[in-house]
CSV table of C-alpha atoms in Angstrom, one decimal:
chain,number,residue,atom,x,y,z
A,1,UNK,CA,-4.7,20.6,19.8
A,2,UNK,CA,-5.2,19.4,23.5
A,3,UNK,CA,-1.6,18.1,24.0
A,4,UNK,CA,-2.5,14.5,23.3
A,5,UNK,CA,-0.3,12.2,21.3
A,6,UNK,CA,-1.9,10.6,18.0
A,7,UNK,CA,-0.5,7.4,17.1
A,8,UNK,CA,-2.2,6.9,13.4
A,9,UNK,CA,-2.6,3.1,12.7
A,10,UNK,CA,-4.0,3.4,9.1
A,11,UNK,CA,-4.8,7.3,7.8
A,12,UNK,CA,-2.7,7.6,4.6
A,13,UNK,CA,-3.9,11.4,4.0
A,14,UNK,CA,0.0,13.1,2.5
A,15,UNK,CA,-0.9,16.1,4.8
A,16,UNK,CA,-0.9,14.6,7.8
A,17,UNK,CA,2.8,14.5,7.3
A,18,UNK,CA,3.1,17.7,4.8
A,19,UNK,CA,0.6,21.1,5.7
A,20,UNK,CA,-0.8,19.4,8.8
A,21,UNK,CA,2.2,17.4,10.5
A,22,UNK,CA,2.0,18.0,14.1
A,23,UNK,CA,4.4,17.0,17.0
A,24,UNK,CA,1.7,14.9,18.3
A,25,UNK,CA,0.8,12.8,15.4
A,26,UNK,CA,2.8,10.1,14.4
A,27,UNK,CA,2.2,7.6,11.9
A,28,UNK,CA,2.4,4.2,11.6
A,29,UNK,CA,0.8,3.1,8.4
A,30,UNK,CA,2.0,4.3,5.3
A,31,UNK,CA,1.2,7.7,3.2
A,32,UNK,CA,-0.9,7.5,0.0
A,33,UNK,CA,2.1,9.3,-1.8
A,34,UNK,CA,4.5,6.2,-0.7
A,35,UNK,CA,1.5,3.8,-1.7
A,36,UNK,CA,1.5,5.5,-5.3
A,37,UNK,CA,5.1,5.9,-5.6
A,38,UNK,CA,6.6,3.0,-3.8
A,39,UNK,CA,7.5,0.0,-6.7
A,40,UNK,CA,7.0,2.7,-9.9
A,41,UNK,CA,10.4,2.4,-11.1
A,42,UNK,CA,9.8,-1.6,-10.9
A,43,UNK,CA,7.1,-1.2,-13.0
A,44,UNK,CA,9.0,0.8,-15.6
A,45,UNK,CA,11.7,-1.9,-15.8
A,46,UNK,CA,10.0,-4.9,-15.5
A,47,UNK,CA,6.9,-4.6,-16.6
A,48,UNK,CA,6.0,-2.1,-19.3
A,49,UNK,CA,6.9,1.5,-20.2
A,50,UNK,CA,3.7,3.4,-20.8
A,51,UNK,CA,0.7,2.8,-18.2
A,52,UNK,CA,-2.6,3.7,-18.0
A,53,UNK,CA,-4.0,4.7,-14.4
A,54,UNK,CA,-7.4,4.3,-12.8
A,55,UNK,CA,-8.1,5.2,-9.1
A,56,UNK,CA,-11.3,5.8,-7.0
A,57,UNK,CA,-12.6,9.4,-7.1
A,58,UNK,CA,-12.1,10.6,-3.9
A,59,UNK,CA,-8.8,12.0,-2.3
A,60,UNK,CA,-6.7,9.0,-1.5
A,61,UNK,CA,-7.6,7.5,-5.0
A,62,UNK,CA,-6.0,11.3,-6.8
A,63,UNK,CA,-2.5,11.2,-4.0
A,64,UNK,CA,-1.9,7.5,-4.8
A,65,UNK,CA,-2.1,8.4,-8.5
A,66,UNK,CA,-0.3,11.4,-8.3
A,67,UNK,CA,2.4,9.5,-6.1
A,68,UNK,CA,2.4,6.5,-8.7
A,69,UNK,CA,2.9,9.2,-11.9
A,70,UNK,CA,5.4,11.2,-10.5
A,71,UNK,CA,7.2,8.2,-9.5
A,72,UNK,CA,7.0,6.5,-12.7
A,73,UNK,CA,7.8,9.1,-15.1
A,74,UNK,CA,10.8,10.4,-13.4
A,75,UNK,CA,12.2,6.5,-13.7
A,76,UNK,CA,11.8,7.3,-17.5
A,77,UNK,CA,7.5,5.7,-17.9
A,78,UNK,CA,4.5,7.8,-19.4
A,79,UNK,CA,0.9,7.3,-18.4
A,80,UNK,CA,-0.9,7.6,-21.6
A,81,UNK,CA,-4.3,7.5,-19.6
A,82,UNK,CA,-5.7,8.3,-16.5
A,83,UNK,CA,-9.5,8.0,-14.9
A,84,UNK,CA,-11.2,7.6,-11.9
A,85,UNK,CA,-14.4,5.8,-10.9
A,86,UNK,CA,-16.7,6.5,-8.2
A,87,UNK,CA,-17.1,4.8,-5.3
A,88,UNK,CA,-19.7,1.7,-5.7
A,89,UNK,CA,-18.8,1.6,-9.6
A,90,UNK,CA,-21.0,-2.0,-10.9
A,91,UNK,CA,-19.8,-1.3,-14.7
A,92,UNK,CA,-16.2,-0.5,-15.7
A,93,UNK,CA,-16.9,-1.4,-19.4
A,94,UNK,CA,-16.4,2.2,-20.4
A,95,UNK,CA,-12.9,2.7,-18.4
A,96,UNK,CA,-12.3,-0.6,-19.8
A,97,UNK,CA,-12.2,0.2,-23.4
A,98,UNK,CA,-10.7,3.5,-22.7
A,99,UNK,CA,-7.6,1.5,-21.6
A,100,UNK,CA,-7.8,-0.9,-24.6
A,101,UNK,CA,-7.8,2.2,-26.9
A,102,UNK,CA,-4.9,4.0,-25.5
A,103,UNK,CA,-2.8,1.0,-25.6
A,104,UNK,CA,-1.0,0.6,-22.9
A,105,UNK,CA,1.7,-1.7,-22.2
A,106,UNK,CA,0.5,-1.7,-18.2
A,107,UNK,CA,-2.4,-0.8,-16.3
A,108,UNK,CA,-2.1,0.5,-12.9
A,109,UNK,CA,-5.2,0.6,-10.5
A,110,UNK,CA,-5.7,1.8,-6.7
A,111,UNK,CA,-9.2,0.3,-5.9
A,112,UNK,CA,-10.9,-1.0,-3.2
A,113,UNK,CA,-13.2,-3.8,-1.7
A,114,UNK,CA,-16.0,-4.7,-3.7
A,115,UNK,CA,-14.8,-2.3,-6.6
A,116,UNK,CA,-11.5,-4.2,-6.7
A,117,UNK,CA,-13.9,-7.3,-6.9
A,118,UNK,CA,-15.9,-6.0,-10.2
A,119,UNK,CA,-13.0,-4.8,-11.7
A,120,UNK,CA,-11.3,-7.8,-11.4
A,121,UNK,CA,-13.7,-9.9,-12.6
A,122,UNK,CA,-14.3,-7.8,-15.6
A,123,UNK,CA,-10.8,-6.8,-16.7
A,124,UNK,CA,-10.8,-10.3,-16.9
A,125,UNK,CA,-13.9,-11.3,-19.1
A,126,UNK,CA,-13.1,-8.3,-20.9
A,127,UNK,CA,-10.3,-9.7,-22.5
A,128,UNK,CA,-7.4,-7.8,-21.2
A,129,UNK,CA,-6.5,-9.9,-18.5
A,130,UNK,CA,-3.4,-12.2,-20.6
A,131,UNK,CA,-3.4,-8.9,-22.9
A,132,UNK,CA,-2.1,-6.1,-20.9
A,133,UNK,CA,-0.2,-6.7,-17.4
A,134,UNK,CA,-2.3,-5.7,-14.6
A,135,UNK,CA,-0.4,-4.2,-11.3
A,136,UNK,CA,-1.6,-2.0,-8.4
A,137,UNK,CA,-1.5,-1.8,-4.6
A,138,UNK,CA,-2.0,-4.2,-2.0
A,139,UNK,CA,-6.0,-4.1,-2.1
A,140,UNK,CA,-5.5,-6.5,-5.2
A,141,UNK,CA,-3.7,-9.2,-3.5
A,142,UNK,CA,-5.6,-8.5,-0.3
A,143,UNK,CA,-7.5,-12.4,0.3
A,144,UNK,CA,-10.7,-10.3,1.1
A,145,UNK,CA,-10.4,-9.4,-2.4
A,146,UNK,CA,-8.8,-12.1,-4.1
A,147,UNK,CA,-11.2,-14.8,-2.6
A,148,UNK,CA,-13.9,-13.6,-4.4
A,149,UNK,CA,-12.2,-12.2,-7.2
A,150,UNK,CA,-11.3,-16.4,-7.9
A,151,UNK,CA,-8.9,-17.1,-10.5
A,152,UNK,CA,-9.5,-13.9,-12.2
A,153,UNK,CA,-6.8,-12.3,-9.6
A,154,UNK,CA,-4.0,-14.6,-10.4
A,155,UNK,CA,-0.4,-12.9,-12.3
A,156,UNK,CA,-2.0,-9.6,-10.7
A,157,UNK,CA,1.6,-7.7,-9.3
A,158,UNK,CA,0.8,-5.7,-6.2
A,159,UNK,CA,3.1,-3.7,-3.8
A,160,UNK,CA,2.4,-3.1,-0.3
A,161,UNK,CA,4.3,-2.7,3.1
A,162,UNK,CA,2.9,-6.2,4.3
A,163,UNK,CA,2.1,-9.8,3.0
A,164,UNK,CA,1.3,-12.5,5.3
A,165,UNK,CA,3.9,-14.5,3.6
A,166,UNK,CA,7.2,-12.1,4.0
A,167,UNK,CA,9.8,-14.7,4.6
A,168,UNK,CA,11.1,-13.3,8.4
A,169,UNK,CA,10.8,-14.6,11.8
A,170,UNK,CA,9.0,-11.7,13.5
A,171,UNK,CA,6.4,-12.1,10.8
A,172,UNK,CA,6.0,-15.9,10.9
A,173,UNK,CA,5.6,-15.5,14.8
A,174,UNK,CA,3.0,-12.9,14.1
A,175,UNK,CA,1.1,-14.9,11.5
A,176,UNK,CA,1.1,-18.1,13.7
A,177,UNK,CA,-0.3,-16.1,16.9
A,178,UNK,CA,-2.9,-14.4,14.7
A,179,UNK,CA,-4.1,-17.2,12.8
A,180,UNK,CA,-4.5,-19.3,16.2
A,181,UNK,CA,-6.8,-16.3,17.4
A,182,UNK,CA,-9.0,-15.4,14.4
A,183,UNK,CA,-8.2,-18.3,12.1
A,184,UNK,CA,-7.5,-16.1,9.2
A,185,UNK,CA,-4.5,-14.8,7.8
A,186,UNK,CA,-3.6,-11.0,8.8
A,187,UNK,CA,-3.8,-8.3,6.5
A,188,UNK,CA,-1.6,-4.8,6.1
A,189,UNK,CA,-3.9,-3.5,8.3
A,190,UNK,CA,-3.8,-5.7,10.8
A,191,UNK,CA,0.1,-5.6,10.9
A,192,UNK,CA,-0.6,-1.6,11.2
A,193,UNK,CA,-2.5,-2.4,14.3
A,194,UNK,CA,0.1,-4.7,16.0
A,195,UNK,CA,2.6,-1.7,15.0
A,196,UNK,CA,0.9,0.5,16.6
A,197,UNK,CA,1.1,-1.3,20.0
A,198,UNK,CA,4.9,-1.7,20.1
A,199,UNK,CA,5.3,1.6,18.9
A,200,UNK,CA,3.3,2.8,21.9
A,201,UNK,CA,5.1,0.7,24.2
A,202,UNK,CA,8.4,1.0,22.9
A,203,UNK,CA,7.9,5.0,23.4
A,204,UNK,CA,6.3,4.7,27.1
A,205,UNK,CA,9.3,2.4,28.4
A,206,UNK,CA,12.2,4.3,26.4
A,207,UNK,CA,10.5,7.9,27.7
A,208,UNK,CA,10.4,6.5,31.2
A,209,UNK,CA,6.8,8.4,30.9
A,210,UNK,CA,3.8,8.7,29.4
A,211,UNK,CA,3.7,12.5,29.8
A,212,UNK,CA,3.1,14.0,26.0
A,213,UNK,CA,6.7,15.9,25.9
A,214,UNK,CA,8.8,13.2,27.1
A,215,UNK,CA,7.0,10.8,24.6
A,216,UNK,CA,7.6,13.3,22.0
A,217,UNK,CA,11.1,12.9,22.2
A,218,UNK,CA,11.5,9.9,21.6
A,219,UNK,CA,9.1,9.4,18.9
A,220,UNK,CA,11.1,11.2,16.7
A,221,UNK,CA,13.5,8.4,15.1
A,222,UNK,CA,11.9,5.8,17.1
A,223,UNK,CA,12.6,2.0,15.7
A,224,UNK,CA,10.6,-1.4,16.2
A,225,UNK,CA,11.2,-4.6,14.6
A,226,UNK,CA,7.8,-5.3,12.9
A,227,UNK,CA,6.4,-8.0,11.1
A,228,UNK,CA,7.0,-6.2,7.6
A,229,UNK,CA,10.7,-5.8,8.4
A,230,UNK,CA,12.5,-2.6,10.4
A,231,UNK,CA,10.4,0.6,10.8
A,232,UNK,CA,11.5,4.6,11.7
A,233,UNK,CA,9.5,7.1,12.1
A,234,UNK,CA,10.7,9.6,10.1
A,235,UNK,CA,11.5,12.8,12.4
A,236,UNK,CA,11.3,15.0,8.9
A,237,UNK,CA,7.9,13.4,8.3
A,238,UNK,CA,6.3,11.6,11.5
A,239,UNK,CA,5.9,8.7,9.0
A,240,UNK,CA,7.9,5.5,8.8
A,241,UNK,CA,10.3,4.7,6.4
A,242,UNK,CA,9.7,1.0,5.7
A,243,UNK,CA,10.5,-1.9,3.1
A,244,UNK,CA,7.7,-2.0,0.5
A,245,UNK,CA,7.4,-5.5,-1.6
A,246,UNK,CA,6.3,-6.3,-4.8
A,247,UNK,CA,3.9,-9.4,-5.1
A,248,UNK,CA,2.8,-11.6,-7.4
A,249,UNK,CA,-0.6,-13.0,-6.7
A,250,UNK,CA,-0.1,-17.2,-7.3
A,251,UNK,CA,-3.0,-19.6,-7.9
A,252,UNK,CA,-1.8,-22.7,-5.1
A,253,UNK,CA,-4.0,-25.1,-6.2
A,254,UNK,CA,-7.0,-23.3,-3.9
A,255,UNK,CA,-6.8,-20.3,-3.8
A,256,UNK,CA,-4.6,-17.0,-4.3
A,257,UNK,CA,-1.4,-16.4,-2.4
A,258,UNK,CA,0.8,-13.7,-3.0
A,259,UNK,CA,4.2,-14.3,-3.9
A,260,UNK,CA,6.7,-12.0,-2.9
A,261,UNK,CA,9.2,-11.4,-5.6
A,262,UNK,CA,11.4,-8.6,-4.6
A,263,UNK,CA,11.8,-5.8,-1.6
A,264,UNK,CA,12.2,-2.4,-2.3
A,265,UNK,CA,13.9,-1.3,1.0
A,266,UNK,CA,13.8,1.7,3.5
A,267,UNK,CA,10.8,3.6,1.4
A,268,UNK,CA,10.6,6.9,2.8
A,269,UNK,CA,7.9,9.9,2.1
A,270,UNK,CA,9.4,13.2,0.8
A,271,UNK,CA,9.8,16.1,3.5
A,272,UNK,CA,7.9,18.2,1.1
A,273,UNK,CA,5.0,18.0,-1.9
A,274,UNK,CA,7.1,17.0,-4.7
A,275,UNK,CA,6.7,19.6,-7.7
């Protein structure tokens, strides 16, 4: 609105690149849509054929969902079930047996910090943990989440743009710097941080400028070599188009580590809502 640029390190909203996308707000992070949809057809193939869903109820928790459904139906999947928990949830007993009635052959779940925790932990002593393959986004094989979660976390199959242990020499510079300077691993949204640095200073030196016109550009189609592999930003979309990988998270002996098992590569977000 005032002619500034917006580099967005982490806001996943789909409108920000749909209704609301704006020549001066770009993206760096990912969209909830690519969150849900990114690894669905993986799912279908190698993991089971009819999922249940449960995502936090508020708006990121219904787009990854959405993303993740239309996604996994069109690559021939049904969701048999689908709820949503608010925020602060303690007791997931009753989503809990709702999943073991419906019968699922997977369950998929977008949650977050301490609700990731609980749920966890409980879909665990619940009995369905062995039973019925859990899978979800990276939050479940974030080590903020996995640490406490214990043991409960491990065979959990995640998908996310970043994992401290992609296998690339970018990233193994990045995790070596990072871990000298916080001792602890970085997370997706650390990685979104150091993204949005070299996006910004990529743009400045290739525009010659920092003047909001000639940055705008080059922004469009700009590329950087991150620590999750290549990244564009998508001129139809001002989001990137990035590898997302599918993780498996590994008891080592100490704790979880996530595995990663396959790349899904150059994930892009739809120009448009998808019908």
């Amino acid at each position: 609105r005032d002619g500034v640029i917006l580099i967005n390190s982490n806001a996943a909203a789909n409108e920000l690149s749909w209704e609301q996308k704006s020549d001066y707000a770009y993206r760096v992070s990912q969209s909830n849509y690519q969150t849900g949809a990114a690894g669905a057809e993986y799912v279908v193939e190698n993991v089971g054929r009819r999922a249940f869903t449960i995502g936090m109820d508020y708006v990121a928790g219904y787009e990854v969902i959405e993303g993740f459904t239309l996604a996994y139906e069109e690559a021939g999947g049904e969701v048999v079930g689908e709820v949503f928990s608010a925020p602060g949830t303690t007791d997931f007993a009753t989503y809990l047996n709702d999943m073991r009635r419906a019968e699922p052959e997977v369950v998929f779940a977008f949650l977050s910090g301490t609700d990731a925790i609980r749920f966890i932990q409980q879909y665990d002593s619940f009995g369905l943990k062995g039973q019925i393959p859990l899978v979800g986004t990276d939050q479940l094989g974030s080590s903020l989440v996995t640490d406490a979660a214990g043991r409960s976390a491990e065979d959990i199959i995640t998908r996310s743009p970043y994992y401290p242990t992609i296998d690339n020499e970018t990233n193994r510079r990045f995790v070596e710097e990072f871990q000298s300077r916080h001792d602890r691993l970085p997370d997706l949204i650390d990685c979104q941080g150091y993204d949005s640095g070299q996006v910004i200073a990529r743009a400045v030196e290739e525009a010659g400028s920092a003047e909001p016109e000639a940055l705008i550009e080059v922004l469009r189609g700009i590329s950087i070599e991150s620590p999750r592999g290549p990244i564009t930003i998508d001129p139809e979309t001002n989001n990137p188009i990035q590898n997302y990988y599918i993780g498996e998270n590994v008891w080592d002996g100490e704790r979880i580590e996530v595995e990663v098992i396959e790349t899904i590569e150059e994930v892009a977000m739809p120009p448009s809502p998808p019908n």
